[in-house]
Short mmCIF file of C-alpha atoms in Angstrom, two decimals:
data_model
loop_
_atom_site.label_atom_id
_atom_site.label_comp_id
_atom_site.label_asym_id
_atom_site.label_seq_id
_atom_site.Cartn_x
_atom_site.Cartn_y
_atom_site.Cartn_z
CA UNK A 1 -15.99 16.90 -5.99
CA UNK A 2 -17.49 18.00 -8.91
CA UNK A 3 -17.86 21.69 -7.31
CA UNK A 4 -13.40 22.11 -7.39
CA UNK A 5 -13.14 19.82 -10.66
CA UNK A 6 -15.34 22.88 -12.37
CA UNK A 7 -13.32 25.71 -10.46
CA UNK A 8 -10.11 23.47 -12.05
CA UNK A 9 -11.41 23.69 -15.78
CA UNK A 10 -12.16 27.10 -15.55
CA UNK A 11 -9.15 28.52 -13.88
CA UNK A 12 -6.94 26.46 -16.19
CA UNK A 13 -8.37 27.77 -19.46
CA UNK A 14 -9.07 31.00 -18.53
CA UNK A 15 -6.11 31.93 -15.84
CA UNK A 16 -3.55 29.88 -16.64
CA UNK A 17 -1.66 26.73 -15.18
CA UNK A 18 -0.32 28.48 -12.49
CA UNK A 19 -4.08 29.15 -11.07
CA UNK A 20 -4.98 25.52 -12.34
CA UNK A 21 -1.76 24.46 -9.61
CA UNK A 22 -3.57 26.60 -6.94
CA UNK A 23 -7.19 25.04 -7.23
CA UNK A 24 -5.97 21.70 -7.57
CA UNK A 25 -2.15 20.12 -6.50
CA UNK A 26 -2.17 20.56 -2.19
CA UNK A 27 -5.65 22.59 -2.17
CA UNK A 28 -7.03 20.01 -3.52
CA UNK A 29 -6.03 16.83 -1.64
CA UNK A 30 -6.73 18.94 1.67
CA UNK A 31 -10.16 19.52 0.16
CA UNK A 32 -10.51 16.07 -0.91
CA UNK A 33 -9.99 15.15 3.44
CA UNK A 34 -12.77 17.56 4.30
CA UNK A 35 -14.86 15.77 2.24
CA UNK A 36 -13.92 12.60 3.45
CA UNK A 37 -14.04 13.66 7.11
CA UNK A 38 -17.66 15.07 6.06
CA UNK A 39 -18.80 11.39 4.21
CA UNK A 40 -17.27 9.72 7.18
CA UNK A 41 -18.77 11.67 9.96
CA UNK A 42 -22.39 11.27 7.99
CA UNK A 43 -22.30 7.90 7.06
CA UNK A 44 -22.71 7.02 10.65
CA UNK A 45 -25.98 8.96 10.50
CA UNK A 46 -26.86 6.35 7.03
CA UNK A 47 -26.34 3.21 9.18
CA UNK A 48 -28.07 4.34 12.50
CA UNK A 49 -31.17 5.82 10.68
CA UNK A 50 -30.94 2.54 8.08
CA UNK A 51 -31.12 0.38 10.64
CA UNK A 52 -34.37 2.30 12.86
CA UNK A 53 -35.54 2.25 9.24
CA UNK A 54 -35.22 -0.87 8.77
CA UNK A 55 -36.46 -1.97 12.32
CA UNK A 56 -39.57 0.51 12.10
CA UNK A 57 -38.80 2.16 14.67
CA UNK A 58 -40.14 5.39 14.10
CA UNK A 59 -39.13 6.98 17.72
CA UNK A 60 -35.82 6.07 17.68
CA UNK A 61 -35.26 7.04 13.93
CA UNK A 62 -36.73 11.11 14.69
CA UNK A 63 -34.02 11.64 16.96
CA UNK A 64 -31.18 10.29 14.95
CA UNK A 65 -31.49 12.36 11.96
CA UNK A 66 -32.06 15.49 14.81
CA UNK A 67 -29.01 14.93 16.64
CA UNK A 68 -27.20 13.87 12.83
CA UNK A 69 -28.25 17.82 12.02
CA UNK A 70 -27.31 19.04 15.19
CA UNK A 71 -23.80 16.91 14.77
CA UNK A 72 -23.41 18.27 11.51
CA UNK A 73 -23.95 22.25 12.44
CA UNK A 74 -21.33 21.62 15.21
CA UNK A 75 -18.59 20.25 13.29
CA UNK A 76 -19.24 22.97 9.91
CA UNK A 77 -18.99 25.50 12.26
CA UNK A 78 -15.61 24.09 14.03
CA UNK A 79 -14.30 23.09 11.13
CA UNK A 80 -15.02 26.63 9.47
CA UNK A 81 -12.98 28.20 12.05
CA UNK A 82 -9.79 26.07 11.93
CA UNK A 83 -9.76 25.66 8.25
CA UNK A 84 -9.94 29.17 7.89
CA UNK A 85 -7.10 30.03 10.76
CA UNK A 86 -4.82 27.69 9.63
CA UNK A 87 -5.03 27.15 5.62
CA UNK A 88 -1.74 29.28 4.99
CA UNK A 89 0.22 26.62 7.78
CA UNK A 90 -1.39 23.78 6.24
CA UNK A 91 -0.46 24.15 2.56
CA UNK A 92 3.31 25.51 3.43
CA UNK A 93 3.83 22.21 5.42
CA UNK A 94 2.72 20.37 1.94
CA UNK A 95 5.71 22.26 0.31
CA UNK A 96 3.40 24.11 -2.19
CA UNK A 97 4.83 25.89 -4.63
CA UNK A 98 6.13 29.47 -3.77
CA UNK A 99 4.24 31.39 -7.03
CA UNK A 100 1.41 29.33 -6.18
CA UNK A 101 1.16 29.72 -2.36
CA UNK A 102 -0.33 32.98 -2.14
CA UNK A 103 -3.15 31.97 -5.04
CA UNK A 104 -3.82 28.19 -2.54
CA UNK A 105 -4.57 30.15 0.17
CA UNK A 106 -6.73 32.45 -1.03
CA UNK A 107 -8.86 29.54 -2.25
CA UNK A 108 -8.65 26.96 0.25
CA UNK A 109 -9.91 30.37 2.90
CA UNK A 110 -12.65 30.87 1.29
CA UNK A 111 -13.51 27.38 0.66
CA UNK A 112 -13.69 27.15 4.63
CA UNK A 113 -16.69 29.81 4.57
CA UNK A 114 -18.37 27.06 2.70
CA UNK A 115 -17.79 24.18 5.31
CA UNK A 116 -21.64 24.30 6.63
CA UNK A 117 -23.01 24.20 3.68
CA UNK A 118 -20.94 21.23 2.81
CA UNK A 119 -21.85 19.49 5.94
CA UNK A 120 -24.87 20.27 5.95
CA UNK A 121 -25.90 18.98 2.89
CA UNK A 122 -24.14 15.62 3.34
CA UNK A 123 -26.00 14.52 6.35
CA UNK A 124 -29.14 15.94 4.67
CA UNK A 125 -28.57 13.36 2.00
CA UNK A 126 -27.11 10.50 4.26
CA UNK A 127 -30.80 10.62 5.67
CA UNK A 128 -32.40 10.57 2.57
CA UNK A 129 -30.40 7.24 1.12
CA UNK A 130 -30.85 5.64 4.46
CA UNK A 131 -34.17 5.56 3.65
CA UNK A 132 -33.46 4.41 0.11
CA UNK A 133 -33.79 7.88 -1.58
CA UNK A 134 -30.59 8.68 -3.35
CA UNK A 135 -32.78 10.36 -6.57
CA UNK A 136 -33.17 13.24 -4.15
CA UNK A 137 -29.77 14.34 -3.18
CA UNK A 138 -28.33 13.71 -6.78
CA UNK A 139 -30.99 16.19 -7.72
CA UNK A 140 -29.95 18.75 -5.21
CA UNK A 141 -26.74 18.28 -6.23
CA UNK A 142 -27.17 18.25 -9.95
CA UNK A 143 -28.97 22.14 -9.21
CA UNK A 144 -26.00 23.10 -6.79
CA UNK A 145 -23.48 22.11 -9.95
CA UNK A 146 -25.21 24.09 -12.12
CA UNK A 147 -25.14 26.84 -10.44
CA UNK A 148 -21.43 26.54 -9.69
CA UNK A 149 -20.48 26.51 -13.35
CA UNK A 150 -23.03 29.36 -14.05
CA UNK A 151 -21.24 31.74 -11.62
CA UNK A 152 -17.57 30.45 -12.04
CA UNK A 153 -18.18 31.59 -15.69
CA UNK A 154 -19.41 34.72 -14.50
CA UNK A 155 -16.77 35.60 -11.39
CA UNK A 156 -13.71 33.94 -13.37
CA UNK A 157 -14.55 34.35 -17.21
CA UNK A 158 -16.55 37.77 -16.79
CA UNK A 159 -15.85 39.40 -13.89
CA UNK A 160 -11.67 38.58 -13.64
CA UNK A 161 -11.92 37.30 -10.33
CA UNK A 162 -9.72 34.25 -10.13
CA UNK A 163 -8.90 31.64 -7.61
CA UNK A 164 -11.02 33.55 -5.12
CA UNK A 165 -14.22 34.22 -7.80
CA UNK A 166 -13.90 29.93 -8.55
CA UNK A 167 -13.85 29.54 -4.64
CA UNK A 168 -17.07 31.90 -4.13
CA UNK A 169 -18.86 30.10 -6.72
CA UNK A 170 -18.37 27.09 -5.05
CA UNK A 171 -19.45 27.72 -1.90
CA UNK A 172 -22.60 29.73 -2.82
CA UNK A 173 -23.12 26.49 -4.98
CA UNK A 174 -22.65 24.36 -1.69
CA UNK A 175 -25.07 25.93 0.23
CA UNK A 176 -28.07 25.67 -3.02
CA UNK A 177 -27.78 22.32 -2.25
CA UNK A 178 -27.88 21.96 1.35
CA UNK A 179 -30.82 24.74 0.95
CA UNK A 180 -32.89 21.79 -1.58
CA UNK A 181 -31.76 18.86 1.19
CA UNK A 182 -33.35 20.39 4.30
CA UNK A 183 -36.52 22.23 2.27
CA UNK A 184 -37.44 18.60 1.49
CA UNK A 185 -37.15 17.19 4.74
CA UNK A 186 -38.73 20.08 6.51
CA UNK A 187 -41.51 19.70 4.68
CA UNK A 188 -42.34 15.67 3.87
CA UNK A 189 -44.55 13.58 6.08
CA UNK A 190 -42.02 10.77 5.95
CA UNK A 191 -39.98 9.06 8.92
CA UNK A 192 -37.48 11.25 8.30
CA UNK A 193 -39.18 14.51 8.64
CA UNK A 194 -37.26 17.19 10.44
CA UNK A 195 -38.77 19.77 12.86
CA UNK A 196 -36.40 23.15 13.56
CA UNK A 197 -37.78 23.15 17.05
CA UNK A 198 -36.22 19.06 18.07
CA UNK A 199 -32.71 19.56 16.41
CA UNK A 200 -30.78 19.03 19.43
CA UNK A 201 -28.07 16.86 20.89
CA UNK A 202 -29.26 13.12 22.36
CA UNK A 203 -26.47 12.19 23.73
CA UNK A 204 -27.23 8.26 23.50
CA UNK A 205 -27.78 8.72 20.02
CA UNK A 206 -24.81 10.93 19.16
CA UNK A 207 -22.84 8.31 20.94
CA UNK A 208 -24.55 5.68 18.25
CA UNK A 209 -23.50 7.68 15.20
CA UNK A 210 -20.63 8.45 16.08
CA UNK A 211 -19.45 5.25 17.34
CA UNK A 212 -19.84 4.77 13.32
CA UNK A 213 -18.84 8.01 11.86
CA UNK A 214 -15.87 8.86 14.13
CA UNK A 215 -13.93 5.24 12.42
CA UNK A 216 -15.31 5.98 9.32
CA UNK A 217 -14.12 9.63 9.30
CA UNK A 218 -10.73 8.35 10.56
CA UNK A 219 -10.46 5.95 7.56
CA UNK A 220 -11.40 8.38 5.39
CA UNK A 221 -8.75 10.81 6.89
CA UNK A 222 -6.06 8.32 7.05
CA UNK A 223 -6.78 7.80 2.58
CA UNK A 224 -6.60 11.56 2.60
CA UNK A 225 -3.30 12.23 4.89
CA UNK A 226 -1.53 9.24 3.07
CA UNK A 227 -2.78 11.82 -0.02
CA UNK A 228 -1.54 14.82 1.63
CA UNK A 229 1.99 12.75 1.63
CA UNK A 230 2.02 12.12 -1.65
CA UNK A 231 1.31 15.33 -3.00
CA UNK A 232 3.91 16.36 -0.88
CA UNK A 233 6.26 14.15 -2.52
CA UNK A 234 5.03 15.55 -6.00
CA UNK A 235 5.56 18.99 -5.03
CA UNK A 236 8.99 18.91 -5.12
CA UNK A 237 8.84 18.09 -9.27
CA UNK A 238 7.66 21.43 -10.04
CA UNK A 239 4.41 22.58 -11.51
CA UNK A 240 3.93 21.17 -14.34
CA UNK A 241 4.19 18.05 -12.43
CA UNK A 242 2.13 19.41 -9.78
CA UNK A 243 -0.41 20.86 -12.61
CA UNK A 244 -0.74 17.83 -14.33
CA UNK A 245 -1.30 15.51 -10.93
CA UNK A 246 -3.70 18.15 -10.26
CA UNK A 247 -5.53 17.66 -13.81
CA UNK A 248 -5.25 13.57 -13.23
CA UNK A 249 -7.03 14.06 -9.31
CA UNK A 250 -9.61 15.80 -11.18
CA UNK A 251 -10.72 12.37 -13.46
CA UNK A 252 -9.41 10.12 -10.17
CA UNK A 253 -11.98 11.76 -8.12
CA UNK A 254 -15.26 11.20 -10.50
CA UNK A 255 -13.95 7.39 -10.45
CA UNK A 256 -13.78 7.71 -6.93
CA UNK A 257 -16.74 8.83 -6.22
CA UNK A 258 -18.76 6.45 -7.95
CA UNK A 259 -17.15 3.48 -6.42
CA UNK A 260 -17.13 5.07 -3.12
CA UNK A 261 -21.60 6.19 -3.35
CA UNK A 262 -21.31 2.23 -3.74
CA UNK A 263 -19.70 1.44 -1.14
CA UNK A 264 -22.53 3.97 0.54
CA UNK A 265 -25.82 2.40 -1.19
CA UNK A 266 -24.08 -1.64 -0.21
CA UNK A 267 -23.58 -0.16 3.87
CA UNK A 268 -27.31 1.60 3.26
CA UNK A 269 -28.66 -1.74 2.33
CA UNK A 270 -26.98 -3.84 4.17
CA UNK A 271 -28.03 -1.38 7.34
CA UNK A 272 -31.27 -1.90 6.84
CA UNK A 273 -31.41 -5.30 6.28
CA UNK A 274 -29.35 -5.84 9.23
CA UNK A 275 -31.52 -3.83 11.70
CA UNK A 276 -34.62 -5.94 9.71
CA UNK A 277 -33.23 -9.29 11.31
CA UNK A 278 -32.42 -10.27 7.98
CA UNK A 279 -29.11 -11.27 7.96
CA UNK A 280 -29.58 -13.65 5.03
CA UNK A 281 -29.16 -10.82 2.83
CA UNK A 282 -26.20 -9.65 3.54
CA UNK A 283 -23.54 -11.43 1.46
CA UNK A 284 -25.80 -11.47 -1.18
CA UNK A 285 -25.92 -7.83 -1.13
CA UNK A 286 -21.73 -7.99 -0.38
CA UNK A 287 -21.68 -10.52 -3.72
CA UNK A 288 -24.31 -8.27 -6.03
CA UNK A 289 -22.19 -4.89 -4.87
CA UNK A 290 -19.10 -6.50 -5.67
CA UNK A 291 -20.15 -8.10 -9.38
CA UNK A 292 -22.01 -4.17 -9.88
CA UNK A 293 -18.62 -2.50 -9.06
CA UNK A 294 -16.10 -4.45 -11.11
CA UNK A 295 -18.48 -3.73 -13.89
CA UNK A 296 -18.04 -0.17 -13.38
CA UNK A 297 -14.78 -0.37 -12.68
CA UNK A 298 -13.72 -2.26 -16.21
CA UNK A 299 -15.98 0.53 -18.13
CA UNK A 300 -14.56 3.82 -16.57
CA UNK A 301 -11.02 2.30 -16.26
CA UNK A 302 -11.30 1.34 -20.14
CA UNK A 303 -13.05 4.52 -20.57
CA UNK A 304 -10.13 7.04 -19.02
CA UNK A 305 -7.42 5.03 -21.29
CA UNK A 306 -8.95 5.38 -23.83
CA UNK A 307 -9.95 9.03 -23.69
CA UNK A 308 -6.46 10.16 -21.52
CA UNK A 309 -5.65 12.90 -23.94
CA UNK A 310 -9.27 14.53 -24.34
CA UNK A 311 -9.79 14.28 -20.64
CA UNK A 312 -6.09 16.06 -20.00
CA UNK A 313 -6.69 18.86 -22.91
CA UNK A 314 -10.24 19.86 -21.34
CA UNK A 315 -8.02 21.46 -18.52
CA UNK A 316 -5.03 22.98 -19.97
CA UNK A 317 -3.35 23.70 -23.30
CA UNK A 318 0.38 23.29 -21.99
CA UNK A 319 2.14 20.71 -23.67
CA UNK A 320 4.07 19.86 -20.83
CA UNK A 321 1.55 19.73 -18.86
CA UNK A 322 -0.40 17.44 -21.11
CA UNK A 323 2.27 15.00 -21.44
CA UNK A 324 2.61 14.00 -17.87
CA UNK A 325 -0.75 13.97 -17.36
CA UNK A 326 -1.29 11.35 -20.56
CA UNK A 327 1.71 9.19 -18.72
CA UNK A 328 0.11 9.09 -14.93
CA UNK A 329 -3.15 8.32 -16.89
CA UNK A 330 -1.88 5.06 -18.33
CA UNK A 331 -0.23 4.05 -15.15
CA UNK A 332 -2.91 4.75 -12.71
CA UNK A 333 -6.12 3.76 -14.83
CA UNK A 334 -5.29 0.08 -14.82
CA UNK A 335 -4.60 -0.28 -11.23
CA UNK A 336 -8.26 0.91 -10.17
CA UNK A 337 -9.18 -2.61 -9.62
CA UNK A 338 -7.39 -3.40 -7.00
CA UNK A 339 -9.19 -0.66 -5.03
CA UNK A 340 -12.46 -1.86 -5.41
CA UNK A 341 -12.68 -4.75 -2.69
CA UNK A 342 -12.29 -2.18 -0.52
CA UNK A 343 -14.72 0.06 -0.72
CA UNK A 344 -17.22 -2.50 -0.90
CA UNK A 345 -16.25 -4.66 2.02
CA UNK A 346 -15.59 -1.96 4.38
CA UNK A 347 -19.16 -0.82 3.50
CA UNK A 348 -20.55 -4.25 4.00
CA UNK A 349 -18.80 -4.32 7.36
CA UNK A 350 -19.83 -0.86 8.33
CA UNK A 351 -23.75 -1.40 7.66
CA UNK A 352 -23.51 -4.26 10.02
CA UNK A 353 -22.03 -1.34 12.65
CA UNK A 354 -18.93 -2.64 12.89
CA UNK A 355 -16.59 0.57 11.87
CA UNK A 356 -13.26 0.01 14.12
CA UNK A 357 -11.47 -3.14 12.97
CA UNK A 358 -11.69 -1.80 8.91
CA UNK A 359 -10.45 1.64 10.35
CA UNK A 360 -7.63 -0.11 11.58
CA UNK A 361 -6.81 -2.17 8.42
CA UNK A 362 -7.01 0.88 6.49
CA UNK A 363 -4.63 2.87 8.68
CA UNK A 364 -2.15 0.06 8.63
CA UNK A 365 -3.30 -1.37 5.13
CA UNK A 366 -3.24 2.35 3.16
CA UNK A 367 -1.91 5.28 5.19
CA UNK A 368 0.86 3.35 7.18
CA UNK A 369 2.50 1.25 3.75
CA UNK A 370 2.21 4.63 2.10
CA UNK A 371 4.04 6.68 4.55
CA UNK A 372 7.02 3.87 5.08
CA UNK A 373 6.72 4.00 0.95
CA UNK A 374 7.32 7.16 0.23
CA UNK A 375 9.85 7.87 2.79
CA UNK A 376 11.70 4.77 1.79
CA UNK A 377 11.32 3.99 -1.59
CA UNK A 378 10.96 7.74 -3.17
CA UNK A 379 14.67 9.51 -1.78
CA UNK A 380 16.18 6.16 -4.03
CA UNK A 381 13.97 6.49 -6.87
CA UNK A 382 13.40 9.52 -7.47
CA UNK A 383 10.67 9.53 -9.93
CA UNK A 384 6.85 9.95 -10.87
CA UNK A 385 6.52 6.48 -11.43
CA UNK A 386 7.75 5.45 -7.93
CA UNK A 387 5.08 7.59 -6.12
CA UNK A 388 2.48 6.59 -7.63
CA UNK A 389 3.62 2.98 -7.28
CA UNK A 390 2.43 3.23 -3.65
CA UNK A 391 -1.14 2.62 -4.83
CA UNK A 392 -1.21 -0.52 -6.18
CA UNK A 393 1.49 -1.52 -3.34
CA UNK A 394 -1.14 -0.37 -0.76
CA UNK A 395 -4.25 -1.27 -1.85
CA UNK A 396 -3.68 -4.86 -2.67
CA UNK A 397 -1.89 -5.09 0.85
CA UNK A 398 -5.68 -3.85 2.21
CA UNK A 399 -7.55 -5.75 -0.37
CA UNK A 400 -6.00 -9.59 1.57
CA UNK A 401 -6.15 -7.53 4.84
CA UNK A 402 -10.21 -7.23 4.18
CA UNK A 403 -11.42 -10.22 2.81
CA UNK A 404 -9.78 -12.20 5.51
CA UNK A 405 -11.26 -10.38 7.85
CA UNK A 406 -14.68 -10.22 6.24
CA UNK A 407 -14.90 -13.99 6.03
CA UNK A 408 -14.01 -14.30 9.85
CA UNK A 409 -16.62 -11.57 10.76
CA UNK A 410 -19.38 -13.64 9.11
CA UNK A 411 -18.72 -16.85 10.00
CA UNK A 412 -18.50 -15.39 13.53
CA UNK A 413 -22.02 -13.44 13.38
CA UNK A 414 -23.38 -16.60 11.77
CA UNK A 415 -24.49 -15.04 8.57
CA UNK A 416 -24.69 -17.33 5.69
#
């Protein structure tokens, strides 16, 4: 996330907001789904190879994380070609704006070149925090940042290449970090070790993951599409409006991402204490997960409030553009917490392998409420406000939705 959220700041003070429109507003939100298709589709790999992990069962563990690869490989390369096909059809049907269309394109095409590299290193570091090594991958991706802002300075700033010199450096940063991910585990003696020669398809264990990933990608997708709708919505107040949504997805997404790695590291805990037979654990790593997330969620929440107007001026200098973006910061920022339930019950859930029934509350709970909102509610008030009203609306819907469930599912599995 941090990868387009660079590109964004970079475009938008040295391009203008017009570019800033193109790297963020629709381009954006459909890059946001990849990546949650991507941490979907992996995190089936976390909970299979967190449970073998946590079983010792060192057989059945080497040919997870081999067919994860293989899995991964497949789906860059198919998702490379559609992406890439289709990116002009995709961002007309989000009504993007006409001076910004041509600019969206060019971006989100060669974003697709980078799908591989993307997918590649996500599964690389799925195996590595199954295993209880997330130091690793937020090293690999701490060098694959770098290098991102080293080059967009150099391709936008330097060289006067645009949208299409921020995309480049992105994807060239994407694959320095897969590059790091799979070095390590070609090379360590650990469980997890991967040989070139077994990555292959087992089809009993592709079945495994992605009886996991497949709901979890869907979820993920259904957040994203519900997204996609929105954006759509905000298209059609302009650009500055568009610009300064685009500015506010850019601070969403690092609050996003930190809830959602915790939703990851409860599902990778409670996976391996699951496949340990130690089922004891796992509302007490539900309860801890929850506590550890409101925390965060008071201190960045607090945080973005506070700071709204630095955090909008890094991007752009437009005063228009600034304006908006201080308003949807003081609406959105205080809803966060009715998010966070969630992300860490579905994860809970998920690391006990059951992915289905919270796919199913989140594409009734999130993506349906949203859809039926903004086709309802939006046409009578039309306004900002009303959009992003579907949030709070939709989340707390899915926040009862889960916690009834979770309660029944434990009682059920007998786990105190």
């Amino acid at each position: 996330m941090l990868y387009n959220t660079v590109d964004a700041i970079i475009v938008g003070r040295f391009v203008g907001k017009l570019a800033l429109s193109a790297v963020g507003g629709a381009t954006s939100t459909l890059i946001n789904l990849f990546v949650g298709l991507f941490v979907g589709i992996t995190s089936g790999v976390t909970v299979v190879v967190a449970q073998f992990y946590g079983a010792k069962r060192e057989k059945e563990l080497q040919k997870a994380v081999h067919t994860g690869i293989s899995l991964a490989l497949i789906l860059g390369i198919v998702l490379t070609v559609v992406v890439f096909s289709l990116a002009g059809v995709m961002l007309r049907a989000m009504d993007t704006p006409e001076e910004t269309l041509r600019q969206s394109e060019i971006y989100l095409r060669i974003y697709a070149c980078g799908m591989i590299g993307n997918m590649l290193y996500n599964t690389g570091a799925s195996i590595l925090r199954a295993v209880g090594d997330s130091r690793r991958p937020f090293l690999y991706l701490v060098a694959g940042t770098l290098t991102n802002i080293v080059l967009d300075v150099v391709m936008v700033v330097f060289l006067k290449w645009g949208v299409a010199g921020a995309a480049l450096a992105t994807i060239l940063s994407q694959y320095v970090s897969a590059l790091w991910a799979f070095a390590y585990l070609l090379r360590t003696g650990d469980m997890v070790h991967v040989s070139l020669r077994e990555i292959r398809l087992d089809r009993l264990y592709a079945e495994k993951i992605l009886r996991i990933g497949i709901p979890a990608a869907l979820r993920s997708l259904m957040y994203s599409f519900s997204n996609v709708l929105i954006q759509t919505a905000i298209n059609g107040f302009g650009t500055n409006t568009v610009a300064a949504w685009t500015v506010w997805g850019k601070v969403d997404s690092i609050y996003w991402m930190i809830i959602n790695s915790l939703g990851l590291s409860t599902t990778t805990l409670v996976g391996q204490n699951y496949g340990a037979g130690r089922k004891d654990r796992v509302r007490k790593c539900a309860r801890q997960a929850m506590l550890i997330t409101l925390i965060f969620d008071v201190v960045l929440s607090s945080g973005i409030l506070l700071g709204r107007s630095f955090f909008v001026r890094i991007f752009t200098n437009d005063p228009d553009v600034i304006r908006q973006g201080i308003e949807i910061a003081e609406f959105m920022a205080p809803i966060f917490i009715t998010y966070i339930t969630i992300e860490i019950l579905s994860g809970t859930l998920q690391g006990m392998g059951d992915a289905l029934i919270p796919t199913i509350i989140t594409i009734l709970g999130v993506c349906v409420i949203r859809i039926v909102w903004i086709y309802t509610m939006v046409p009578v008030h039309h306004a900002m406000k009303t959009v992003m009203a579907s949030y709070p609306v939709s989340w707390t819907i899915s926040t009862i939705a889960f916690f009834i469930y979770y309660e029944w599912y434990v009682r059920k599995h007998d786990i105190c």
